[in-house]
């Protein structure tokens, strides 16, 4: 990095509805890089269609997104800034109208109406995060950050209150973090050695008890 200033991930809701990058967000992010940030991180980009958390969210769940992401990575890097994508799945915080039905969560969740993921679906989530990291690499990004904070899907797995699973993804602290370790191992295995990998965690507020839905709007 040319300096220690890093742009925090900031949801800009400017993508096209299919998750494809728009000119507006290309301009917004490359302007940050031009402004001098040593590292420029994108907004949270969702790794599965059902994990969409906001209208106009950037997608990285399909190869159709690679073209726009490649343009973005090249644009950021042309200003000498490192380019990082934040990988995200909103889990039970996905609005029903955005994902066309009940959102998903580690286990059934009454308040949000989310349904619990089957064992096979958890494996698919792991694969979706790894495949998204591979797309980011292919698009020319220097690395990814896994969004494990703010009460989204990974954070929901870590929570003893929300995660009521009785398989290897629930129960003990180690089991609740198992999904994260599988994703990290997969990214390490399938992306190049110097591909950067970070994890965002919430040390407080979201760590064990998730906020009431009425308060969700206050915390991205
Ligand atoms: C409009 C807005 C969008 C945000 N989007 C994201 C996001 O996509 N991913 C994320 O991890 N944090 C997101 N955050 C949180 C920021 O990364 C940051 O942690 C927060 O703004 C606190 O830092 P600050 O005190 O410097 O503003 C967002 C915050 C704001 C205000």
Tab-separated table of C-alpha atoms and ligand atoms in Angstrom:
chain	number	residue	atom	x	y	z
A	1	UNK	CA	0.000	0.000	0.000
A	2	UNK	CA	1.233	3.473	-0.852
A	3	UNK	CA	-0.170	4.740	2.489
A	4	UNK	CA	-2.307	3.491	5.408
A	5	UNK	CA	-5.584	5.184	4.448
A	6	UNK	CA	-8.252	2.603	3.620
A	7	UNK	CA	-11.773	3.293	2.411
A	8	UNK	CA	-14.280	1.423	4.615
A	9	UNK	CA	-16.905	-0.628	2.763
A	10	UNK	CA	-19.863	1.682	2.107
A	11	UNK	CA	-23.111	0.414	0.590
A	12	UNK	CA	-23.981	2.828	-2.212
A	13	UNK	CA	-27.101	1.115	-3.696
A	14	UNK	CA	-26.140	2.266	-7.196
A	15	UNK	CA	-25.849	-1.078	-9.019
A	16	UNK	CA	-28.349	-2.238	-11.600
A	17	UNK	CA	-31.082	-4.469	-10.160
A	18	UNK	CA	-29.343	-7.600	-11.481
A	19	UNK	CA	-26.228	-6.669	-9.499
A	20	UNK	CA	-24.244	-5.427	-12.488
A	21	UNK	CA	-21.963	-2.440	-11.816
A	22	UNK	CA	-23.286	0.951	-12.929
A	23	UNK	CA	-21.343	3.944	-14.257
A	24	UNK	CA	-22.357	5.930	-11.158
A	25	UNK	CA	-20.708	3.555	-8.727
A	26	UNK	CA	-17.693	3.154	-10.997
A	27	UNK	CA	-17.268	6.932	-10.761
A	28	UNK	CA	-17.878	7.060	-6.982
A	29	UNK	CA	-15.341	4.348	-6.165
A	30	UNK	CA	-12.638	5.342	-8.632
A	31	UNK	CA	-12.897	8.941	-7.373
A	32	UNK	CA	-12.027	7.642	-3.891
A	33	UNK	CA	-8.975	5.881	-5.329
A	34	UNK	CA	-7.998	9.004	-7.257
A	35	UNK	CA	-8.357	10.957	-4.008
A	36	UNK	CA	-5.440	9.007	-2.563
A	37	UNK	CA	-6.690	6.024	-0.527
A	38	UNK	CA	-3.970	3.355	-0.319
A	39	UNK	CA	-6.723	0.715	-0.336
A	40	UNK	CA	-10.220	1.093	-1.761
A	41	UNK	CA	-12.859	-1.423	-0.684
A	42	UNK	CA	-16.152	-1.854	-2.511
A	43	UNK	CA	-19.532	-1.926	-0.807
A	44	UNK	CA	-20.820	-5.291	0.412
A	45	UNK	CA	-21.349	-7.451	-2.705
A	46	UNK	CA	-23.723	-10.384	-2.337
A	47	UNK	CA	-22.518	-13.910	-3.097
A	48	UNK	CA	-25.933	-15.542	-3.630
A	49	UNK	CA	-29.064	-14.078	-5.189
A	50	UNK	CA	-31.042	-14.969	-2.037
A	51	UNK	CA	-28.485	-13.106	0.095
A	52	UNK	CA	-29.309	-9.698	-1.368
A	53	UNK	CA	-29.645	-7.134	1.397
A	54	UNK	CA	-30.406	-3.859	-0.380
A	55	UNK	CA	-31.973	-2.602	-3.606
A	56	UNK	CA	-29.194	-1.640	-6.008
A	57	UNK	CA	-26.662	-3.906	-4.306
A	58	UNK	CA	-23.532	-4.923	-6.188
A	59	UNK	CA	-23.589	-8.617	-7.151
A	60	UNK	CA	-20.739	-11.108	-7.322
A	61	UNK	CA	-22.880	-14.269	-7.427
A	62	UNK	CA	-22.712	-14.831	-11.182
A	63	UNK	CA	-20.065	-14.790	-13.895
A	64	UNK	CA	-22.218	-12.104	-15.540
A	65	UNK	CA	-20.842	-9.707	-12.911
A	66	UNK	CA	-17.181	-10.255	-13.835
A	67	UNK	CA	-17.110	-7.755	-16.714
A	68	UNK	CA	-18.215	-4.797	-14.549
A	69	UNK	CA	-16.036	-5.910	-11.643
A	70	UNK	CA	-13.013	-6.097	-13.959
A	71	UNK	CA	-13.603	-2.534	-15.100
A	72	UNK	CA	-13.896	-1.441	-11.469
A	73	UNK	CA	-10.718	-3.215	-10.318
A	74	UNK	CA	-8.741	-1.757	-13.222
A	75	UNK	CA	-10.136	1.729	-12.526
A	76	UNK	CA	-9.220	1.617	-8.821
A	77	UNK	CA	-5.768	0.193	-9.479
A	78	UNK	CA	-5.022	2.765	-12.187
A	79	UNK	CA	-4.745	5.306	-9.337
A	80	UNK	CA	-2.202	3.195	-7.427
A	81	UNK	CA	-4.752	1.992	-4.834
A	82	UNK	CA	-5.242	-1.643	-3.814
A	83	UNK	CA	-8.683	-2.949	-4.834
A	84	UNK	CA	-10.685	-5.163	-2.449
A	85	UNK	CA	-14.261	-6.508	-2.701
A	86	UNK	CA	-16.323	-7.110	0.422
A	87	UNK	CA	-18.221	-10.426	0.184
A	88	UNK	CA	-21.626	-10.509	1.828
A	89	UNK	CA	-24.779	-12.554	2.414
A	90	UNK	CA	-27.586	-10.835	4.294
A	91	UNK	CA	-29.196	-14.059	5.552
A	92	UNK	CA	-32.381	-13.311	7.485
A	93	UNK	CA	-31.847	-9.587	6.936
A	94	UNK	CA	-32.710	-9.942	3.221
A	95	UNK	CA	-35.990	-8.105	2.591
A	96	UNK	CA	-38.664	-10.565	1.333
A	97	UNK	CA	-39.569	-8.319	-1.603
A	98	UNK	CA	-35.943	-8.293	-2.802
A	99	UNK	CA	-35.400	-12.042	-2.727
A	100	UNK	CA	-38.922	-13.063	-3.759
A	101	UNK	CA	-39.818	-15.053	-0.640
A	102	UNK	CA	-38.619	-16.025	2.797
A	103	UNK	CA	-34.975	-15.182	3.484
A	104	UNK	CA	-32.639	-17.828	4.888
A	105	UNK	CA	-30.870	-18.127	8.237
A	106	UNK	CA	-28.862	-20.723	10.217
A	107	UNK	CA	-32.167	-21.952	11.693
A	108	UNK	CA	-35.845	-21.001	11.480
A	109	UNK	CA	-36.288	-17.488	12.840
A	110	UNK	CA	-39.742	-16.406	13.858
A	111	UNK	CA	-39.253	-12.638	14.001
A	112	UNK	CA	-37.841	-12.243	10.502
A	113	UNK	CA	-39.776	-15.122	8.932
A	114	UNK	CA	-36.504	-16.677	7.757
A	115	UNK	CA	-36.238	-20.406	7.205
A	116	UNK	CA	-33.308	-22.478	8.383
A	117	UNK	CA	-30.784	-23.669	5.772
A	118	UNK	CA	-30.498	-27.405	5.181
A	119	UNK	CA	-27.079	-29.005	5.621
A	120	UNK	CA	-26.635	-29.088	1.831
A	121	UNK	CA	-27.578	-25.418	1.566
A	122	UNK	CA	-24.918	-24.460	4.138
A	123	UNK	CA	-22.380	-26.221	1.910
A	124	UNK	CA	-23.736	-24.180	-1.030
A	125	UNK	CA	-23.238	-20.951	0.943
A	126	UNK	CA	-19.615	-21.947	1.635
A	127	UNK	CA	-19.122	-22.659	-2.062
A	128	UNK	CA	-20.797	-19.358	-3.021
A	129	UNK	CA	-18.342	-17.330	-0.903
A	130	UNK	CA	-15.357	-19.228	-2.356
A	131	UNK	CA	-16.638	-18.899	-5.943
A	132	UNK	CA	-17.181	-15.173	-5.366
A	133	UNK	CA	-13.560	-14.813	-4.190
A	134	UNK	CA	-12.438	-16.602	-7.354
A	135	UNK	CA	-14.510	-14.172	-9.445
A	136	UNK	CA	-12.910	-11.241	-7.620
A	137	UNK	CA	-9.468	-12.652	-8.369
A	138	UNK	CA	-10.387	-13.218	-12.010
A	139	UNK	CA	-11.658	-9.636	-12.237
A	140	UNK	CA	-8.265	-8.347	-11.077
A	141	UNK	CA	-8.953	-7.457	-7.433
A	142	UNK	CA	-6.092	-7.755	-4.940
A	143	UNK	CA	-8.238	-9.535	-2.376
A	144	UNK	CA	-11.561	-9.857	-0.552
A	145	UNK	CA	-13.022	-9.168	2.870
A	146	UNK	CA	-15.593	-11.594	4.294
A	147	UNK	CA	-18.446	-9.653	5.914
A	148	UNK	CA	-18.842	-11.504	9.204
A	149	UNK	CA	-20.256	-8.504	11.061
A	150	UNK	CA	-23.413	-6.440	11.562
A	151	UNK	CA	-25.850	-9.312	12.028
A	152	UNK	CA	-25.640	-10.695	8.484
A	153	UNK	CA	-25.535	-14.408	7.638
A	154	UNK	CA	-22.028	-15.247	8.899
A	155	UNK	CA	-22.661	-13.231	12.072
A	156	UNK	CA	-25.994	-15.097	12.472
A	157	UNK	CA	-24.045	-18.376	12.447
A	158	UNK	CA	-21.699	-17.087	15.181
A	159	UNK	CA	-24.637	-16.130	17.431
A	160	UNK	CA	-25.606	-18.734	20.054
A	161	UNK	CA	-29.093	-17.164	20.238
A	162	UNK	CA	-29.857	-17.223	16.504
A	163	UNK	CA	-27.965	-20.367	15.493
A	164	UNK	CA	-29.945	-23.327	16.876
A	165	UNK	CA	-28.465	-25.951	14.562
A	166	UNK	CA	-27.605	-29.385	15.902
A	167	UNK	CA	-25.127	-30.371	13.174
A	168	UNK	CA	-21.440	-29.404	12.903
A	169	UNK	CA	-22.406	-25.774	12.114
A	170	UNK	CA	-24.148	-25.145	15.445
A	171	UNK	CA	-23.661	-25.694	19.166
A	172	UNK	CA	-20.141	-25.027	20.454
A	173	UNK	CA	-18.255	-21.832	19.631
A	174	UNK	CA	-15.968	-23.793	17.297
A	175	UNK	CA	-18.978	-25.281	15.492
A	176	UNK	CA	-20.638	-21.878	15.077
A	177	UNK	CA	-17.454	-20.577	13.416
A	178	UNK	CA	-17.039	-23.702	11.270
A	179	UNK	CA	-18.675	-22.027	8.247
A	180	UNK	CA	-16.105	-19.210	8.364
A	181	UNK	CA	-13.142	-21.591	8.625
A	182	UNK	CA	-14.418	-23.621	5.654
A	183	UNK	CA	-14.716	-20.457	3.561
A	184	UNK	CA	-11.223	-19.269	4.550
A	185	UNK	CA	-9.698	-22.684	3.752
A	186	UNK	CA	-11.466	-22.771	0.380
A	187	UNK	CA	-10.308	-19.265	-0.585
A	188	UNK	CA	-6.747	-20.062	0.502
A	189	UNK	CA	-6.815	-23.262	-1.557
A	190	UNK	CA	-8.389	-21.899	-4.727
A	191	UNK	CA	-7.050	-18.336	-4.983
A	192	UNK	CA	-3.423	-17.387	-5.566
A	193	UNK	CA	-1.040	-17.332	-2.627
A	194	UNK	CA	-0.790	-13.540	-2.276
A	195	UNK	CA	-4.542	-12.916	-2.726
A	196	UNK	CA	-5.502	-10.895	0.344
A	197	UNK	CA	-8.189	-12.213	2.662
A	198	UNK	CA	-9.696	-10.287	5.551
A	199	UNK	CA	-12.649	-10.897	7.867
A	200	UNK	CA	-14.855	-8.209	9.385
A	201	UNK	CA	-16.285	-9.140	12.787
A	202	UNK	CA	-18.508	-7.205	15.201
A	203	UNK	CA	-16.887	-7.337	18.645
A	204	UNK	CA	-19.958	-5.833	20.307
A	205	UNK	CA	-23.685	-5.139	19.801
A	206	UNK	CA	-24.159	-7.696	17.013
A	207	UNK	CA	-21.848	-10.347	18.416
A	208	UNK	CA	-24.277	-12.447	20.437
A	209	UNK	CA	-27.756	-10.931	20.346
A	210	UNK	CA	-29.043	-9.510	17.086
A	211	UNK	CA	-30.914	-6.199	17.179
A	212	UNK	CA	-34.671	-6.046	16.742
A	213	UNK	CA	-35.739	-5.654	13.071
A	214	UNK	CA	-36.986	-2.135	13.815
A	215	UNK	CA	-33.396	-1.150	14.659
A	216	UNK	CA	-31.791	-2.859	11.668
A	217	UNK	CA	-32.065	0.219	9.499
A	218	UNK	CA	-29.647	2.015	11.807
A	219	UNK	CA	-26.862	-0.463	11.295
A	220	UNK	CA	-25.553	-1.453	7.888
B	1	LIG	C1	-23.945	4.583	4.154
B	1	LIG	C2	-23.146	3.529	4.836
B	1	LIG	C3	-22.971	2.309	4.198
B	1	LIG	C4	-22.225	1.280	4.807
B	1	LIG	N1	-22.034	0.099	4.156
B	1	LIG	C5	-21.275	-0.865	4.706
B	1	LIG	C6	-20.998	-2.076	3.996
B	1	LIG	O1	-21.407	-2.283	2.855
B	1	LIG	N2	-20.250	-2.998	4.631
B	1	LIG	C7	-19.760	-2.818	5.897
B	1	LIG	O2	-19.096	-3.712	6.433
B	1	LIG	N3	-19.981	-1.661	6.571
B	1	LIG	C8	-20.712	-0.705	6.002
B	1	LIG	N4	-20.906	0.478	6.678
B	1	LIG	C9	-20.175	0.726	7.928
B	1	LIG	C10	-18.885	1.498	7.621
B	1	LIG	O3	-17.957	0.655	6.939
B	1	LIG	C11	-18.193	2.025	8.907
B	1	LIG	O4	-17.861	0.971	9.764
B	1	LIG	C12	-19.092	2.965	9.659
B	1	LIG	O5	-19.507	4.019	8.822
B	1	LIG	C13	-18.381	3.535	10.909
B	1	LIG	O6	-17.243	4.246	10.527
B	1	LIG	P1	-17.241	5.839	10.638
B	1	LIG	O7	-17.421	6.127	12.100
B	1	LIG	O8	-15.895	6.222	10.100
B	1	LIG	O9	-18.379	6.317	9.787
B	1	LIG	C14	-21.660	1.498	6.090
B	1	LIG	C15	-21.850	2.733	6.721
B	1	LIG	C16	-22.575	3.726	6.115
B	1	LIG	C17	-22.749	5.046	6.821
